[in-house]
Coordinates of C-alpha atoms in Angstrom, one line a residue:
X1 CA 0.0 0.0 0.0
X2 CA 2.8 2.4 0.8
X3 CA 4.5 1.9 -2.6
X4 CA 1.1 2.4 -4.3
X5 CA 0.6 5.7 -2.6
X6 CA 4.0 6.9 -3.7
X7 CA 3.2 6.2 -7.3
X8 CA 0.3 8.6 -7.4
X9 CA 2.5 11.8 -6.9
X10 CA 5.0 10.5 -9.4
X11 CA 2.2 9.8 -12.0
X12 CA 0.8 13.3 -11.3
X13 CA 4.2 14.8 -11.9
X14 CA 4.6 13.2 -15.3
X15 CA 1.1 14.2 -16.3
X16 CA 1.8 17.8 -15.3
X17 CA 5.1 17.9 -17.2
X18 CA 3.4 16.4 -20.3
X19 CA 0.7 19.0 -20.1
X20 CA 3.3 21.8 -19.9
X21 CA 5.2 20.4 -22.9
X22 CA 2.0 20.2 -24.9
X23 CA 1.1 23.9 -24.3
X24 CA 4.4 25.7 -24.3
X25 CA 6.9 25.6 -27.2
X26 CA 10.6 26.4 -27.1
X27 CA 11.8 29.2 -29.4
X28 CA 15.0 30.4 -31.1
X29 CA 16.3 33.8 -32.1
X30 CA 16.8 35.0 -35.6
X31 CA 19.0 38.0 -36.4
X32 CA 19.7 40.3 -39.4
X33 CA 23.4 41.0 -40.1
X34 CA 25.1 43.0 -42.8
X35 CA 23.8 46.5 -42.7
X36 CA 26.4 48.1 -40.4
X37 CA 30.1 47.7 -40.6
X38 CA 30.4 48.3 -36.8
X39 CA 28.2 45.3 -35.8
X40 CA 31.1 42.8 -35.7
X41 CA 31.9 40.0 -38.0
X42 CA 29.7 37.2 -39.0
X43 CA 32.0 34.8 -37.2
X44 CA 31.6 36.8 -33.9
X45 CA 27.8 37.0 -34.4
X46 CA 27.5 33.2 -34.6
X47 CA 30.0 32.7 -31.8
X48 CA 27.7 34.4 -29.3
X49 CA 25.6 31.2 -29.2
X50 CA 22.4 33.2 -29.1
X51 CA 21.2 33.0 -32.6
X52 CA 19.8 30.0 -34.5
X53 CA 19.2 31.9 -37.8
X54 CA 21.2 34.6 -39.5
X55 CA 19.8 36.6 -42.4
X56 CA 22.6 38.3 -44.4
X57 CA 21.1 41.5 -45.9
X58 CA 20.7 42.6 -48.5
X59 CA 20.6 41.6 -52.2
X60 CA 18.7 44.8 -52.9
X61 CA 19.0 45.1 -56.7
X62 CA 17.6 42.3 -58.9
X63 CA 14.8 41.5 -61.3
X64 CA 13.2 43.2 -64.2
X65 CA 16.4 43.2 -66.2
X66 CA 18.6 44.8 -63.5
X67 CA 22.1 43.5 -62.8
X68 CA 21.9 41.9 -59.3
X69 CA 23.6 43.9 -56.6
X70 CA 24.6 43.0 -53.1
X71 CA 24.8 45.6 -50.4
X72 CA 26.6 44.7 -47.2
X73 CA 27.2 48.3 -46.0
X74 CA 30.7 48.7 -44.4
X75 CA 31.5 45.0 -44.3
X76 CA 32.9 44.4 -47.8
X77 CA 32.7 45.5 -51.4
X78 CA 30.9 42.9 -53.7
X79 CA 32.0 45.0 -56.7
X80 CA 35.6 44.0 -56.1
X81 CA 34.9 40.5 -55.0
X82 CA 35.6 41.6 -51.5
X83 CA 32.8 39.6 -50.0
X84 CA 34.0 36.2 -51.1
X85 CA 36.0 36.1 -47.8
X86 CA 32.7 35.6 -46.0
X87 CA 32.6 32.1 -47.3
X88 CA 34.6 30.7 -44.4
X89 CA 32.6 32.7 -41.9
X90 CA 29.3 31.3 -43.3
X91 CA 30.6 27.8 -43.0
X92 CA 31.7 28.4 -39.5
X93 CA 28.2 29.4 -38.6
X94 CA 26.7 26.4 -40.3
X95 CA 29.1 24.1 -38.5
X96 CA 27.5 25.4 -35.3
X97 CA 24.1 24.4 -36.5
X98 CA 23.1 27.9 -37.5
X99 CA 21.1 28.4 -40.7
X100 CA 22.4 31.3 -42.8
X101 CA 20.0 32.9 -45.3
X102 CA 20.5 35.6 -48.0
X103 CA 17.9 38.3 -47.5
X104 CA 16.3 39.8 -50.6
X105 CA 14.9 43.4 -50.7
X106 CA 15.0 45.6 -47.6
X107 CA 13.7 49.1 -47.1
X108 CA 16.0 50.6 -49.8
X109 CA 17.0 49.3 -53.2
X110 CA 15.8 48.7 -56.7
X111 CA 14.1 45.3 -57.0
X112 CA 10.9 44.0 -58.6
X113 CA 9.7 41.0 -60.7
X114 CA 8.2 41.6 -64.1
X115 CA 6.8 38.2 -64.9
X116 CA 6.8 34.5 -64.0
X117 CA 9.7 34.1 -66.4
X118 CA 11.6 36.9 -64.5
X119 CA 10.9 35.2 -61.2
X120 CA 12.3 31.9 -62.6
X121 CA 15.4 33.8 -63.9
X122 CA 16.0 35.4 -60.5
X123 CA 15.6 31.9 -58.8
X124 CA 18.2 30.5 -61.2
X125 CA 20.6 33.3 -60.4
X126 CA 20.1 32.8 -56.6
X127 CA 20.6 29.0 -57.0
X128 CA 23.8 29.3 -59.0
X129 CA 25.4 32.2 -57.1
X130 CA 24.4 31.6 -53.5
X131 CA 22.9 28.1 -53.1
X132 CA 23.8 24.7 -54.5
X133 CA 24.5 25.6 -58.1
X134 CA 27.7 26.7 -59.8
X135 CA 28.9 30.1 -61.1
X136 CA 32.2 31.7 -61.8
X137 CA 31.0 34.8 -59.9
X138 CA 29.6 33.8 -56.5
X139 CA 29.6 37.0 -54.5
X140 CA 29.9 35.2 -51.1
X141 CA 32.4 32.6 -52.4
X142 CA 31.8 28.8 -52.4
X143 CA 29.7 28.6 -49.2
X144 CA 26.3 27.2 -49.9
X145 CA 23.7 29.2 -48.0
X146 CA 20.8 27.4 -46.4
X147 CA 18.0 29.5 -48.0
X148 CA 16.5 32.7 -49.1
X149 CA 14.8 35.3 -47.0
X150 CA 12.1 37.5 -48.5
X151 CA 12.1 41.0 -47.0
X152 CA 10.1 42.7 -49.7
X153 CA 9.1 46.2 -48.7
X154 CA 8.7 47.9 -52.1
X155 CA 6.9 47.5 -55.4
X156 CA 4.0 45.2 -56.0
X157 CA 3.0 41.9 -54.6
X158 CA 3.2 40.2 -58.0
X159 CA 5.3 37.1 -58.8
X160 CA 6.9 36.6 -55.4
X161 CA 4.9 33.4 -55.2
X162 CA 6.4 32.3 -58.5
X163 CA 9.9 33.1 -57.1
X164 CA 9.1 31.0 -54.0
X165 CA 7.9 28.0 -56.1
X166 CA 11.0 28.2 -58.4
X167 CA 13.3 28.3 -55.4
X168 CA 11.5 25.5 -53.6
X169 CA 11.7 23.3 -56.7
X170 CA 15.5 23.3 -56.3
X171 CA 15.1 21.3 -53.0
X172 CA 14.6 18.3 -55.2
X173 CA 18.3 18.4 -56.1
X174 CA 19.5 16.9 -52.8
X175 CA 19.6 19.8 -50.4
X176 CA 16.6 21.6 -49.0
X177 CA 16.3 25.3 -49.9
X178 CA 14.8 27.0 -46.8
X179 CA 12.4 29.9 -47.5
X180 CA 11.8 32.6 -44.9
X181 CA 9.9 35.8 -45.0
X182 CA 9.7 39.1 -43.1
X183 CA 6.2 40.6 -43.7
X184 CA 4.9 43.7 -42.0
X185 CA 2.4 43.1 -39.3
X186 CA -0.7 44.4 -41.1
X187 CA -2.5 41.3 -42.2
X188 CA -2.3 40.1 -44.9
X189 CA 1.0 41.6 -46.0
X190 CA 0.6 43.8 -49.1
X191 CA 3.8 42.5 -50.7
X192 CA 4.2 38.9 -49.5
X193 CA 0.6 37.8 -48.7
X194 CA 0.3 35.8 -52.0
X195 CA 3.7 34.2 -51.6
X196 CA 3.1 33.2 -48.0
X197 CA -0.2 31.6 -49.1
X198 CA 1.8 29.1 -51.1
X199 CA 2.6 27.3 -47.9
X200 CA 6.2 27.0 -48.9
X201 CA 7.8 29.1 -46.2
X202 CA 9.6 27.4 -43.4
X203 CA 10.0 30.4 -41.1
X204 CA 8.0 33.7 -41.1
X205 CA 9.3 36.5 -38.9
X206 CA 6.7 39.2 -38.8
X207 CA 7.9 42.8 -38.4
X208 CA 5.9 44.0 -35.4
X209 CA 7.4 47.5 -35.7
X210 CA 7.2 50.7 -37.8
X211 CA 3.4 50.1 -38.3
X212 CA 1.7 52.3 -35.7
X213 CA -1.2 53.2 -37.9
X214 CA -2.2 49.5 -38.3
X215 CA -2.5 48.9 -34.6
X216 CA -0.7 45.6 -34.8
X217 CA 2.3 46.3 -32.6
X218 CA 3.2 47.1 -29.0
X219 CA 2.7 50.8 -27.9
X220 CA 2.7 52.6 -24.6
X221 CA 2.3 49.5 -22.4
X222 CA -0.6 48.2 -24.5
X223 CA 0.0 44.5 -25.4
X224 CA -3.5 43.8 -26.8
X225 CA -2.7 45.0 -30.4
X226 CA 0.3 42.8 -30.8
X227 CA -1.3 39.8 -29.3
X228 CA -4.4 40.1 -31.4
X229 CA -2.2 40.5 -34.5
X230 CA -0.2 37.5 -33.5
X231 CA -3.3 35.4 -33.3
X232 CA -4.2 36.5 -36.9
X233 CA -0.8 35.5 -38.2
X234 CA -1.0 32.0 -36.6
X235 CA -3.7 31.2 -39.2
X236 CA -1.1 31.2 -42.1
X237 CA 0.2 28.0 -43.6
X238 CA 3.8 28.2 -42.6
X239 CA 6.3 26.1 -40.6
X240 CA 7.1 28.4 -37.8
X241 CA 6.1 32.0 -36.9
X242 CA 8.5 34.4 -35.2
X243 CA 7.8 37.7 -33.3
X244 CA 10.0 40.3 -35.2
X245 CA 11.1 43.1 -33.0
X246 CA 13.7 46.0 -32.9
X247 CA 16.6 45.1 -30.7
X248 CA 16.7 48.6 -29.2
X249 CA 14.6 51.7 -29.2
X250 CA 17.0 53.2 -31.9
X251 CA 16.5 50.2 -34.2
X252 CA 13.1 51.3 -35.3
X253 CA 10.8 54.3 -35.3
X254 CA 8.4 52.5 -33.0
X255 CA 7.4 49.1 -31.7
X256 CA 10.2 48.5 -29.3
X257 CA 9.2 46.3 -26.4
X258 CA 11.3 46.4 -23.1
X259 CA 12.8 42.9 -22.5
X260 CA 11.0 42.5 -19.2
X261 CA 7.6 43.3 -20.8
X262 CA 8.4 40.8 -23.5
X263 CA 9.3 38.0 -21.2
X264 CA 6.6 38.5 -18.7
X265 CA 3.5 39.7 -20.7
X266 CA 3.9 38.5 -24.3
X267 CA 6.1 35.4 -24.6
X268 CA 4.1 33.4 -22.1
X269 CA 1.0 33.9 -24.2
X270 CA 2.3 33.4 -27.7
X271 CA 4.4 30.4 -26.7
X272 CA 1.2 28.4 -26.4
X273 CA 0.9 28.4 -30.2
X274 CA 2.1 25.3 -32.0
X275 CA 3.5 27.5 -34.7
X276 CA 5.6 29.6 -32.3
X277 CA 9.2 29.6 -33.5
X278 CA 10.8 32.3 -31.4
X279 CA 11.9 35.9 -31.8
X280 CA 13.5 37.8 -34.8
X281 CA 15.6 40.8 -34.0
X282 CA 16.6 43.8 -36.1
X283 CA 19.5 43.9 -36.1
X284 CA 22.9 42.7 -34.9
X285 CA 24.2 46.2 -34.6
X286 CA 21.4 47.2 -32.3
X287 CA 21.5 44.0 -30.2
X288 CA 23.5 45.2 -27.3
X289 CA 22.1 42.9 -24.7
X290 CA 18.5 42.3 -25.8
X291 CA 19.0 38.8 -27.0
X292 CA 21.0 37.9 -23.9
X293 CA 18.1 39.3 -21.8
X294 CA 15.4 37.2 -23.5
X295 CA 17.2 34.0 -24.5
X296 CA 16.3 32.0 -21.4
X297 CA 12.6 32.9 -21.8

């Protein structure tokens, strides 16, 4: 009888743990790197041990007949093949289990897609110059990136779904091409809504900042808008959804969430979603302690 009574607390403990596992999901941190020469190297970024995904930004000129152009701010000059030295750094990150993506677009640049054929042409360029294909002019050297990030903030929403399909088709050649996206928090996103609806995106990090008029981000202590918006976004057909945030008040015009507010009032709620993937931060330059403050939460 004594042994039987001891079994009940043990059984209750395992039931409780199982319930917690079922309703709370672990998350990772994604970071953008490449837009400030003072943010440290890619090697140093990955060596922090805080990031699971790194988006190198940006390829901000492409499509519609334009010669593709990579802008990595003060880090290196693609025009003189000066960014091929990043190949070793990319491989170092990948050897630590970190996925490294090339981010397309950004807030400034000259990019658009003119047709389905144009989208296919851009996909071919990306495959041969950054992914598993071959080219004599790979801007980042011989490193094979894990995938492509869509940070489309200009132009129309046309043909990005075709680009996603064309890139995804390359996964059949032996190595998966991960697709990620960084839509704005107004739902659905004007530029990427159609592309995301393809269901091909593995990770979607929503920008919950710089959209005050849309009432979908944190403001003045009010968490309702961002939580309501998050619930809308969990309806999309995607692998994992990330809460995209500025890593400091200076990183965006608005939408910054103090780390203690994030960990106590927001993460406990959104982590109950089966699609919860973690937090995306803009950007490495501005991350002066934010990721360290939230990583254990």
